[in-house]
Amino acid sequence: MQSENPLYSREVAVNPEPDVPSRLPPIAICSVGELFGGVERHILGALSGLKAHSMHHPVLLLFHDGELAALAREMGVEPIILPLRNRSLWTTSRLLARILEQQQVRLVHVHGYKATVFCALARQWYHLPIIRTEHGLPEPMADSPVRALRDNLYHLLERMATRSAVATVCYVTKDLLTHYQRAYCGLRAMVIPNGVVTMHPSQFLRPFELRDGCLNLVLAGRLNMVKGHHLAIEAITVKGLSNAQLYIIGVGPREAELRALADARGVGNRVHFLGFRRNIYGYIAHCDIMLMPSLHEGLPYTLLEAMAVGTPIVASRVGGLAEVIEHGVSGLLIPPGDVMSLAKAIVRLKDPVLRRFLGNSARHLQQTQYSLEAMTERYIVAYRELVFNDG
């Protein structure tokens, strides 16, 4: 069996454009690295793609020594861990500037508010261009008025830092570009969709939890309101889905509430909370249907990974999900928040012939339009323009 982490286990071949240097100067990627989700998978893919292109890994700067840091080390990239608790914005920013200068970094690629703010401040001591990727809309994660106020302050600082110091903002979907158009008016904008490597279901072991003779449904993502787990739980209570098993992968603040909902609807024995799983690809590759009933989305890696292994998808008609999936051709789209439409789509996909058709179409779409190679090439163009044109 090949690696369980295909997103970053293969180095991609990228052909440099003619008449430009084949090697990029040192580049840094800066993020928080606390959780592990789409942003972190994006960073791992970028590390792999850039290593293949420039023969060296970018400098990786993180504020947490967590799962992202561990997986980066497996790739041969030793992350630089910045202080988690900062005596002041200025102290950490000056430290960051010294590190960037010591590493002779010519450009920094930021992900998230913390990286954006600190790198923007670091430019006072070490001037270099900044590129930022906007992965999605802000998700409400605060569980108290004080934390909500804190989160609003962070978002305000992020926007101020972006407007003052970021040279280019990249969006993973056109929907996000439209949403942030007013906030970042005047900044150079690019749409660069996420991408993943080519995969095949045979690369991954079938998880023992998946049950023979049942309709195995998988929903992966942080347990919050936005991902729509509650809609999936309600959907499998509908007539015709008594053999459906729902596997929920991820952690988050709503787990107790979702467990209670499953028990209250009488499906507690058919809803399985698996927590964080490193081998998520096995579940995606061997389930019958991938569910994505989100209320809003950027361009989730779970979607692209399901497409890559040919797993049929039922998704809400929102954000990047609606941009990528063509209803009835590469997946099924439903109105966001509509339980009955979700249930009907799942019932429709009890047909194995339709599942196979949608899965094959989605796999072809991913390989031709949402590959890691394509994503890497687009970022390299953006990097070169900033590095060689920055004054």
Coordinates of N, CA, C and O in Angstrom, one line a residue, residues 12-18 20-22 49 52-53 373 376-378 380-381 384:
V12 N 5.6 16.9 -7.2 CA 5.0 17.1 -8.6 C 6.1 17.7 -9.5 O 7.0 18.3 -9.1
A13 N 5.9 17.4 -10.8 CA 6.8 17.9 -11.8 C 6.2 19.2 -12.4 O 5.1 19.1 -12.9
V14 N 6.9 20.3 -12.2 CA 6.3 21.5 -12.7 C 7.3 22.1 -13.7 O 8.5 22.2 -13.4
N15 N 6.9 22.4 -14.9 CA 7.8 22.9 -15.9 C 7.9 24.4 -15.8 O 6.8 25.1 -15.9
P16 N 9.0 25.0 -15.5 CA 9.1 26.5 -15.4 C 8.8 27.1 -16.7 O 9.0 26.6 -17.8
E17 N 8.3 28.4 -16.7 CA 8.1 29.1 -17.9 C 9.4 29.5 -18.5 O 10.4 29.7 -17.9
P18 N 9.4 29.6 -19.9 CA 10.6 30.0 -20.6 C 11.0 31.4 -20.2 O 10.1 32.3 -19.9
V20 N 12.5 32.7 -17.8 CA 12.5 33.2 -16.4 C 13.4 32.2 -15.6 O 13.6 31.1 -16.0
P21 N 14.0 32.6 -14.5 CA 14.9 31.8 -13.8 C 14.1 30.5 -13.3 O 13.0 30.5 -13.0
S22 N 14.8 29.3 -13.4 CA 14.2 28.1 -13.1 C 14.0 27.9 -11.6 O 13.1 27.2 -11.1
G49 N 4.8 20.7 -3.8 CA 4.9 21.2 -5.1 C 6.0 22.2 -5.3 O 6.7 22.1 -6.3
A52 N 9.4 20.3 -5.5 CA 9.6 19.7 -6.8 C 10.1 20.7 -7.8 O 10.9 20.4 -8.7
H53 N 9.6 22.0 -7.7 CA 9.9 23.0 -8.7 C 11.3 23.6 -8.4 O 12.1 23.7 -9.3
E373 N -0.4 20.1 -9.4 CA 0.5 20.7 -10.4 C 0.0 22.1 -10.9 O 0.7 23.0 -10.9
T376 N 0.3 24.7 -8.1 CA 1.7 25.1 -7.9 C 2.1 26.0 -9.0 O 2.7 27.1 -8.7
E377 N 1.8 25.7 -10.2 CA 2.2 26.6 -11.3 C 1.6 28.0 -11.2 O 2.3 29.0 -11.4
R378 N 0.4 28.1 -10.7 CA -0.3 29.4 -10.6 C 0.4 30.2 -9.5 O 0.6 31.4 -9.6
I380 N 3.5 29.9 -8.4 CA 4.8 30.2 -8.9 C 4.8 31.5 -9.7 O 5.6 32.4 -9.6
V381 N 3.8 31.6 -10.6 CA 3.6 32.8 -11.4 C 3.4 34.0 -10.5 O 4.1 35.1 -10.7
R384 N 6.8 34.9 -8.6 CA 7.8 35.5 -9.5 C 7.4 37.0 -9.7 O 8.3 37.8 -9.7

